[in-house]
Amino acid sequence: MTSMYFTEEHQLFRKSLQDFLKKEVVPHIDEWEESGKIDKSIWLKFGDMGFLGINYPEAYGGLNLDLFYTVILLEELQKINSGGFAAAIWAHVYLAMTHLNAEASDAVKEKYLTKSITGELTGCLCITEPFGGSDVAGMRTTATKKGDVYVLNGSKTFITNGVYSDYLIVAAKTTPELGNKGISIFLVDRDTPGLSATKLDKLGWRASDTGEIAFDNVEVPLHHLMGEENKGFNYIMQHFASERLIMGINAHARAEYALDYAIQYMSEREAFGKSISTFQALRHKISDLYGDLELCKTYNYVVASALDKGAYVVKEATISKLKSTKIADKIIYDCLQFLGGYGYMEDYPMARLFRDSRLGPIGGGTSEILREIIAKMVVDKKEYRPAT
C-alpha cells in the first residue's frame, strides 16, 4: 500500500533523515528530556539539511516538495521516543511557519520565513488562552490600533515553543464586538517590551518548552499584521485541518513504534520456558492492535494525498486526529502491559511513550470538540469553506 504514496526518492529521503536523527538527535534526547530545553544548535543542523523547509517555496530557501516528504519527517520524529522534541520541530515548521507562509507580507517572509527555514529563527503559534482553549472565538487577548502600532494585551497558555522561540504568531481581537469575525493574526518578536513567558511543568513532552505568555501593552508594528485585519478566525480554521492531520500522523507513527518495540521485546522475553510471543492470548491481541494501526495509517495517507492535491479536508483531518490519537493511546497502553513491570520503568521506552501519547486527544482540539465538529458536518449538514 505504501508504494502508492512513496517513491524511491521518498525512501532515500527517509533513510537520510533516519541517519541524521540517529547521529545528531538521539544521543541528546535523554539530556533534553531532563533539562526541558533543546540545544539551539540542532535547529541550524536541521536547517542545513533542508528539513525545516520541505514544503516551503524555493524563493525563501525551501525545497517545495510534496506532502509525503512531510509525512516522512513526522513519522521518523515519532520514532526517536521524544514527543516533546518532535512537537518542538513540527510546532515551528507546521504551525508558526504555516501562518508566515500563507499570510505574511513578502517583506516579513523575506526576513522571518527565510531564517525559519535555515533554523536561525524559531517560532510558536499562540491561540489557546487560560480561559478558553477550543473556544477560539471566546479569546480575550486584544490588539488595539494606536498610530503606527497595534497594542496587545492579554495572555496565552499551553504554547509549544512558548519560552525559547524567537518570534510568536499571535491571535488577538482587533474588533471585539464582532466576536470571531473580529480576530486578527500578528507576528511578535520575542524581545518586544511587555512580553513575558513562564515555563509550564508537564506530564509528558518534557523536552519541549511549553509556556504561558503575557502581553502587557506590547507594541507591534502595523506591518506585522498577518493577512487582513479581522480575518484571523478564517485563517486559523483553515490551518486547523493540516494541524489535525499532522497530529493524526504523529499518532499512528508513535503507535507503530510502540508496537514494533513490543513485538521485538516479546520475541526475546521468555516465560514458562518459551517466548511470550508464542502465547495465543498475546498474539491475538497484537493482531487486533496491528489491524487498528493499519486502518489509521492507511486513512491518514489517503487524507494526506487529498490535501496535497489541494482538497479542503477539514472533516477528514478532524476524523484523522480523533480516531488516530484514541487508537494510539490504546495501542501504547497495551504495549506497556506486554512489557509487564519493565513497561513501567523509565529505562524502557514505553513509560515515556505512554506519557507523551496522552496529549494526543487533548492538544490541537480535544476529542470532545472534534466530535462536535464532525457532528455539525454529518448531522447538521454544516459546510466549512476555505478562507478567501
Short mmCIF file of C-alpha atoms in Angstrom, two decimals:
data_model
loop_
_atom_site.label_atom_id
_atom_site.label_comp_id
_atom_site.label_asym_id
_atom_site.label_seq_id
_atom_site.Cartn_x
_atom_site.Cartn_y
_atom_site.Cartn_z
CA MET A 1 0.00 0.00 0.00
CA THR A 2 2.75 2.48 0.87
CA SER A 3 4.15 2.26 -2.66
CA MET A 4 1.03 4.16 -3.74
CA TYR A 5 2.37 7.23 -1.95
CA PHE A 6 6.12 6.82 -1.50
CA THR A 7 8.55 6.80 -4.42
CA GLU A 8 12.17 5.68 -4.39
CA GLU A 9 13.12 9.32 -3.80
CA HIS A 10 10.87 9.39 -0.74
CA GLN A 11 12.54 6.29 0.65
CA LEU A 12 16.02 7.74 0.10
CA PHE A 13 14.90 10.84 1.95
CA ARG A 14 13.60 8.67 4.81
CA LYS A 15 16.93 6.86 5.09
CA SER A 16 18.84 10.16 5.08
CA LEU A 17 16.57 11.52 7.82
CA GLN A 18 16.91 8.36 9.91
CA ASP A 19 20.71 8.58 9.71
CA PHE A 20 20.63 12.26 10.66
CA LEU A 21 18.35 11.70 13.66
CA LYS A 22 20.42 8.76 14.86
CA LYS A 23 23.62 10.80 14.72
CA GLU A 24 22.53 14.31 15.73
CA VAL A 25 19.42 13.90 17.89
CA VAL A 26 19.10 10.51 19.57
CA PRO A 27 22.33 10.83 21.65
CA HIS A 28 20.98 14.03 23.25
CA ILE A 29 17.32 13.12 23.81
CA ASP A 30 17.64 12.00 27.43
CA GLU A 31 19.56 15.17 28.29
CA TRP A 32 16.91 17.38 26.66
CA GLU A 33 14.11 15.44 28.32
CA GLU A 34 15.77 16.03 31.67
CA SER A 35 16.54 19.72 31.16
CA GLY A 36 13.39 20.62 29.26
CA LYS A 37 15.47 22.61 26.80
CA ILE A 38 16.67 21.68 23.32
CA ASP A 39 20.15 22.79 22.26
CA LYS A 40 19.77 25.73 19.87
CA SER A 41 22.41 24.32 17.53
CA ILE A 42 20.17 21.46 16.46
CA TRP A 43 17.85 23.89 14.67
CA LEU A 44 20.72 25.04 12.46
CA LYS A 45 21.61 21.43 11.68
CA PHE A 46 18.01 20.70 10.67
CA GLY A 47 18.11 23.83 8.53
CA ASP A 48 21.37 22.84 6.86
CA MET A 49 19.78 19.54 5.83
CA GLY A 50 16.70 21.27 4.42
CA PHE A 51 14.36 19.54 6.86
CA LEU A 52 12.71 22.80 8.03
CA GLY A 53 11.77 23.92 4.53
CA ILE A 54 10.47 20.71 2.99
CA ASN A 55 7.19 22.12 1.67
CA TYR A 56 8.02 25.83 1.53
CA PRO A 57 8.81 27.94 -1.57
CA GLU A 58 12.26 27.83 -3.09
CA ALA A 59 12.23 31.64 -3.15
CA TYR A 60 12.73 31.60 0.62
CA GLY A 61 15.17 28.68 0.71
CA GLY A 62 12.61 25.89 0.86
CA LEU A 63 12.53 22.67 -1.16
CA ASN A 64 8.89 22.88 -2.34
CA LEU A 65 8.41 19.10 -2.06
CA ASP A 66 5.17 17.16 -1.90
CA LEU A 67 3.34 16.45 1.35
CA PHE A 68 4.60 12.89 1.70
CA TYR A 69 8.09 14.20 2.49
CA THR A 70 6.39 15.94 5.41
CA VAL A 71 4.68 12.67 6.34
CA ILE A 72 8.10 11.01 6.46
CA LEU A 73 9.52 13.77 8.67
CA LEU A 74 6.61 13.46 11.10
CA GLU A 75 6.80 9.66 11.21
CA GLU A 76 10.53 9.48 11.84
CA LEU A 77 10.40 12.17 14.53
CA GLN A 78 7.96 9.97 16.45
CA LYS A 79 10.38 7.04 16.39
CA ILE A 80 13.15 8.65 18.46
CA ASN A 81 10.95 8.41 21.57
CA SER A 82 10.61 12.08 22.45
CA GLY A 83 7.19 13.52 21.77
CA GLY A 84 8.50 16.81 23.12
CA PHE A 85 11.35 17.10 20.64
CA ALA A 86 9.05 16.12 17.78
CA ALA A 87 6.50 18.71 18.92
CA ALA A 88 9.10 21.47 19.06
CA ILE A 89 10.04 20.78 15.43
CA TRP A 90 6.55 20.47 13.97
CA ALA A 91 5.12 23.35 16.03
CA HIS A 92 7.75 25.59 14.44
CA VAL A 93 7.55 24.18 10.92
CA TYR A 94 3.83 23.46 10.57
CA LEU A 95 2.14 25.88 12.99
CA ALA A 96 4.17 29.09 13.12
CA MET A 97 5.71 28.84 9.65
CA THR A 98 2.40 27.84 8.04
CA HIS A 99 0.89 31.20 9.02
CA LEU A 100 4.06 33.02 8.00
CA ASN A 101 3.99 31.49 4.55
CA ALA A 102 0.26 31.86 3.98
CA GLU A 103 -0.49 35.29 5.41
CA ALA A 104 2.66 37.39 5.93
CA SER A 105 3.73 40.12 3.54
CA ASP A 106 6.64 39.49 1.19
CA ALA A 107 8.88 41.71 3.32
CA VAL A 108 8.04 39.84 6.53
CA LYS A 109 8.52 36.48 4.81
CA GLU A 110 11.89 37.59 3.45
CA LYS A 111 13.04 38.34 6.97
CA TYR A 112 11.33 35.67 9.07
CA LEU A 113 10.41 32.76 6.81
CA THR A 114 13.88 32.61 5.25
CA LYS A 115 15.56 32.42 8.65
CA SER A 116 12.94 29.98 9.92
CA ILE A 117 13.90 27.61 7.12
CA THR A 118 17.63 27.90 7.93
CA GLY A 119 16.96 27.39 11.64
CA GLU A 120 18.30 30.80 12.61
CA LEU A 121 14.86 31.72 13.97
CA THR A 122 12.20 29.54 15.59
CA GLY A 123 8.56 30.36 16.14
CA CYS A 124 5.44 29.39 18.03
CA LEU A 125 1.70 29.78 17.47
CA CYS A 126 -0.31 31.45 20.24
CA ILE A 127 -4.05 30.81 20.15
CA THR A 128 -5.10 28.99 23.35
CA GLU A 129 -5.84 31.13 26.40
CA PRO A 130 -6.19 30.39 30.12
CA PHE A 131 -9.96 30.93 29.92
CA GLY A 132 -10.57 29.33 26.54
CA GLY A 133 -8.85 26.58 24.59
CA SER A 134 -11.03 25.02 21.92
CA ASP A 135 -13.35 28.05 22.03
CA VAL A 136 -11.22 30.21 19.75
CA ALA A 137 -13.97 32.78 19.32
CA GLY A 138 -14.00 33.34 23.09
CA MET A 139 -10.43 34.63 23.27
CA ARG A 140 -9.86 37.77 25.37
CA THR A 141 -6.48 38.99 24.11
CA THR A 142 -6.92 42.30 22.31
CA ALA A 143 -4.93 44.30 19.78
CA THR A 144 -5.81 48.00 19.64
CA LYS A 145 -4.53 50.16 16.80
CA LYS A 146 -2.77 53.29 18.06
CA GLY A 147 -0.94 55.35 15.46
CA ASP A 148 1.67 53.22 13.73
CA VAL A 149 1.36 50.21 16.08
CA TYR A 150 -1.09 47.69 17.48
CA VAL A 151 -1.04 47.38 21.29
CA LEU A 152 -1.51 43.80 22.55
CA ASN A 153 -2.92 42.97 25.97
CA GLY A 154 -3.88 39.54 27.28
CA SER A 155 -2.41 36.09 27.75
CA LYS A 156 -1.93 32.72 26.06
CA THR A 157 -1.18 29.31 27.53
CA PHE A 158 -0.08 25.77 26.63
CA ILE A 159 2.09 27.23 23.86
CA THR A 160 4.66 24.81 22.43
CA ASN A 161 7.99 26.64 21.94
CA GLY A 162 6.40 29.37 24.03
CA VAL A 163 9.52 30.13 26.09
CA TYR A 164 12.59 29.76 23.88
CA SER A 165 11.30 30.65 20.39
CA ASP A 166 12.43 33.85 18.67
CA TYR A 167 9.03 35.05 17.47
CA LEU A 168 5.37 34.40 18.17
CA ILE A 169 2.39 34.21 15.82
CA VAL A 170 -0.40 35.64 17.99
CA ALA A 171 -4.17 35.70 17.57
CA ALA A 172 -5.94 38.68 19.14
CA LYS A 173 -9.23 40.54 18.83
CA THR A 174 -8.94 43.77 16.87
CA THR A 175 -12.71 44.31 16.87
CA PRO A 176 -14.02 42.52 19.99
CA GLU A 177 -17.68 43.39 19.37
CA LEU A 178 -17.61 41.27 16.19
CA GLY A 179 -16.75 38.06 18.07
CA ASN A 180 -14.97 35.56 15.84
CA LYS A 181 -15.23 37.98 12.93
CA GLY A 182 -13.02 40.44 14.81
CA ILE A 183 -9.87 38.31 15.26
CA SER A 184 -6.54 39.15 13.61
CA ILE A 185 -3.10 37.49 13.49
CA PHE A 186 0.20 39.19 14.33
CA LEU A 187 3.91 38.41 14.32
CA VAL A 188 5.54 39.48 17.60
CA ASP A 189 9.28 39.48 18.27
CA ARG A 190 10.32 37.72 21.49
CA ASP A 191 12.28 40.70 22.83
CA THR A 192 9.41 43.17 22.47
CA PRO A 193 8.93 45.12 25.75
CA GLY A 194 5.92 43.97 27.78
CA LEU A 195 6.09 40.34 26.62
CA SER A 196 6.86 37.71 29.25
CA ALA A 197 6.77 33.91 29.34
CA THR A 198 6.50 31.36 32.13
CA LYS A 199 7.55 27.76 31.57
CA LEU A 200 4.94 25.12 32.47
CA ASP A 201 5.67 21.74 34.06
CA LYS A 202 4.05 18.90 32.12
CA LEU A 203 3.26 15.21 32.39
CA GLY A 204 4.92 14.45 29.06
CA TRP A 205 6.52 16.19 26.06
CA ARG A 206 9.23 17.15 28.53
CA ALA A 207 11.93 18.05 26.01
CA SER A 208 9.84 20.87 24.58
CA ASP A 209 9.21 24.20 26.28
CA THR A 210 5.52 24.83 26.87
CA GLY A 211 4.76 28.32 28.08
CA GLU A 212 2.19 30.74 29.35
CA ILE A 213 2.61 34.11 27.62
CA ALA A 214 1.58 37.50 28.95
CA PHE A 215 1.18 40.65 26.82
CA ASP A 216 1.25 43.92 28.75
CA ASN A 217 0.87 46.84 26.33
CA VAL A 218 3.06 45.08 23.77
CA GLU A 219 3.53 47.30 20.71
CA VAL A 220 3.51 45.54 17.34
CA PRO A 221 4.31 47.37 14.06
CA LEU A 222 1.39 47.67 11.65
CA HIS A 223 3.26 45.69 9.01
CA HIS A 224 3.39 42.70 11.39
CA LEU A 225 -0.34 42.20 10.86
CA MET A 226 -0.68 38.85 9.09
CA GLY A 227 -3.07 38.97 6.16
CA GLU A 228 -6.14 41.16 6.53
CA GLU A 229 -7.46 42.64 9.75
CA ASN A 230 -10.38 40.69 11.25
CA LYS A 231 -9.78 37.67 9.01
CA GLY A 232 -7.77 35.75 11.62
CA PHE A 233 -10.51 33.29 12.56
CA ASN A 234 -10.79 32.12 8.96
CA TYR A 235 -7.02 31.68 8.73
CA ILE A 236 -6.94 29.69 11.96
CA MET A 237 -9.80 27.41 10.91
CA GLN A 238 -8.22 26.76 7.52
CA HIS A 239 -4.90 25.71 9.04
CA PHE A 240 -6.54 23.59 11.73
CA ALA A 241 -7.10 20.92 9.06
CA SER A 242 -3.38 20.44 8.45
CA GLU A 243 -2.63 20.61 12.20
CA ARG A 244 -5.13 17.87 12.95
CA LEU A 245 -3.82 15.66 10.17
CA ILE A 246 -0.29 16.19 11.50
CA MET A 247 -1.41 15.02 14.93
CA GLY A 248 -3.14 12.02 13.36
CA ILE A 249 0.05 11.07 11.52
CA ASN A 250 2.07 11.59 14.70
CA ALA A 251 -0.30 9.22 16.49
CA HIS A 252 -0.10 6.36 14.02
CA ALA A 253 3.70 6.72 13.87
CA ARG A 254 4.25 6.54 17.64
CA ALA A 255 1.79 3.64 17.87
CA GLU A 256 3.75 1.82 15.17
CA TYR A 257 7.00 2.45 17.06
CA ALA A 258 5.46 1.12 20.28
CA LEU A 259 4.04 -1.97 18.62
CA ASP A 260 7.30 -2.79 16.82
CA TYR A 261 9.20 -2.44 20.08
CA ALA A 262 6.73 -4.61 21.99
CA ILE A 263 6.81 -7.37 19.36
CA GLN A 264 10.63 -7.42 19.44
CA TYR A 265 10.62 -7.50 23.25
CA MET A 266 8.07 -10.32 23.35
CA SER A 267 10.15 -12.40 20.93
CA GLU A 268 13.09 -12.21 23.36
CA ARG A 269 11.26 -12.47 26.67
CA GLU A 270 10.68 -15.99 27.96
CA ALA A 271 8.13 -17.32 30.43
CA PHE A 272 7.39 -20.93 31.29
CA GLY A 273 10.23 -22.00 29.04
CA LYS A 274 9.18 -20.29 25.83
CA SER A 275 8.95 -16.88 24.18
CA ILE A 276 5.88 -14.95 25.31
CA SER A 277 5.24 -14.11 21.64
CA THR A 278 4.03 -17.72 21.27
CA PHE A 279 1.14 -17.29 23.74
CA GLN A 280 -2.13 -17.15 21.83
CA ALA A 281 -3.76 -14.51 24.03
CA LEU A 282 -0.89 -12.10 23.36
CA ARG A 283 -0.56 -12.97 19.68
CA HIS A 284 -4.24 -12.32 19.04
CA LYS A 285 -4.09 -9.04 20.95
CA ILE A 286 -1.19 -7.98 18.74
CA SER A 287 -3.27 -8.87 15.67
CA ASP A 288 -6.11 -6.60 16.79
CA LEU A 289 -3.78 -3.72 17.57
CA TYR A 290 -1.95 -4.10 14.27
CA GLY A 291 -5.24 -4.03 12.38
CA ASP A 292 -6.31 -0.82 14.14
CA LEU A 293 -2.94 0.75 13.37
CA GLU A 294 -3.06 -0.13 9.69
CA LEU A 295 -6.58 1.29 9.34
CA CYS A 296 -5.43 4.61 10.83
CA LYS A 297 -2.25 4.79 8.80
CA THR A 298 -3.98 4.00 5.52
CA TYR A 299 -6.72 6.54 6.20
CA ASN A 300 -4.16 9.21 7.11
CA TYR A 301 -2.27 8.60 3.88
CA VAL A 302 -5.49 8.99 1.89
CA VAL A 303 -6.23 12.30 3.60
CA ALA A 304 -2.64 13.49 3.12
CA SER A 305 -2.88 12.68 -0.58
CA ALA A 306 -6.11 14.67 -0.90
CA LEU A 307 -4.63 17.64 0.98
CA ASP A 308 -1.53 17.51 -1.22
CA LYS A 309 -3.80 17.81 -4.27
CA GLY A 310 -5.45 20.92 -2.83
CA ALA A 311 -8.62 19.43 -1.35
CA TYR A 312 -10.23 21.09 1.68
CA VAL A 313 -10.12 18.21 4.14
CA VAL A 314 -11.39 19.73 7.38
CA LYS A 315 -13.79 16.84 8.07
CA GLU A 316 -11.33 14.11 7.11
CA ALA A 317 -8.47 15.66 9.10
CA THR A 318 -10.71 16.01 12.13
CA ILE A 319 -11.58 12.32 11.88
CA SER A 320 -7.87 11.53 11.49
CA LYS A 321 -6.94 13.20 14.76
CA LEU A 322 -9.97 11.93 16.68
CA LYS A 323 -9.51 8.28 15.76
CA SER A 324 -5.73 8.04 15.43
CA THR A 325 -4.96 9.62 18.82
CA LYS A 326 -7.50 7.42 20.56
CA ILE A 327 -6.17 4.25 18.96
CA ALA A 328 -2.55 5.27 19.62
CA ASP A 329 -3.36 5.66 23.31
CA LYS A 330 -4.89 2.18 23.38
CA ILE A 331 -2.01 0.56 21.49
CA ILE A 332 0.62 2.14 23.73
CA TYR A 333 -1.36 1.25 26.87
CA ASP A 334 -1.49 -2.39 25.80
CA CYS A 335 2.16 -2.41 24.68
CA LEU A 336 3.20 -1.20 28.13
CA GLN A 337 1.22 -4.13 29.55
CA PHE A 338 3.05 -6.56 27.26
CA LEU A 339 6.32 -5.49 28.91
CA GLY A 340 4.95 -6.15 32.38
CA GLY A 341 6.98 -4.46 35.12
CA TYR A 342 9.60 -3.34 32.63
CA GLY A 343 6.97 -1.30 30.83
CA TYR A 344 6.65 0.82 33.98
CA MET A 345 10.39 1.50 34.20
CA GLU A 346 11.95 4.68 32.83
CA ASP A 347 14.88 2.66 31.44
CA TYR A 348 12.48 1.28 28.83
CA PRO A 349 10.80 3.46 26.18
CA MET A 350 7.18 2.62 26.92
CA ALA A 351 6.78 4.80 30.03
CA ARG A 352 7.76 7.97 28.14
CA LEU A 353 5.68 6.93 25.15
CA PHE A 354 2.71 6.44 27.44
CA ARG A 355 3.07 9.95 28.91
CA ASP A 356 3.75 11.65 25.60
CA SER A 357 0.86 9.97 23.81
CA ARG A 358 -1.73 11.18 26.31
CA LEU A 359 -1.62 14.71 24.94
CA GLY A 360 -2.83 13.47 21.54
CA PRO A 361 -6.55 13.57 22.37
CA ILE A 362 -6.15 16.97 24.10
CA GLY A 363 -3.86 19.27 22.09
CA GLY A 364 -5.00 20.83 18.82
CA GLY A 365 -8.66 20.41 19.76
CA THR A 366 -9.93 17.95 22.35
CA SER A 367 -11.66 14.77 21.23
CA GLU A 368 -14.91 16.13 22.63
CA ILE A 369 -14.69 19.26 20.48
CA LEU A 370 -13.72 17.23 17.42
CA ARG A 371 -16.78 15.02 17.82
CA GLU A 372 -18.98 18.10 17.88
CA ILE A 373 -17.31 19.50 14.75
CA ILE A 374 -17.88 16.21 12.94
CA ALA A 375 -21.48 16.09 14.19
CA LYS A 376 -22.11 19.57 12.80
CA MET A 377 -20.91 18.45 9.39
CA VAL A 378 -22.52 15.00 9.38
CA VAL A 379 -25.73 15.54 11.35
CA ASP A 380 -26.43 19.26 10.86
CA LYS A 381 -25.00 19.32 7.31
CA LYS A 382 -22.89 22.40 8.12
CA GLU A 383 -20.35 23.27 5.44
CA TYR A 384 -16.94 24.73 6.20
CA ARG A 385 -15.19 26.59 3.40
CA PRO A 386 -11.61 27.76 2.84
CA ALA A 387 -10.66 31.32 3.76
CA THR A 388 -10.96 33.64 0.77
#
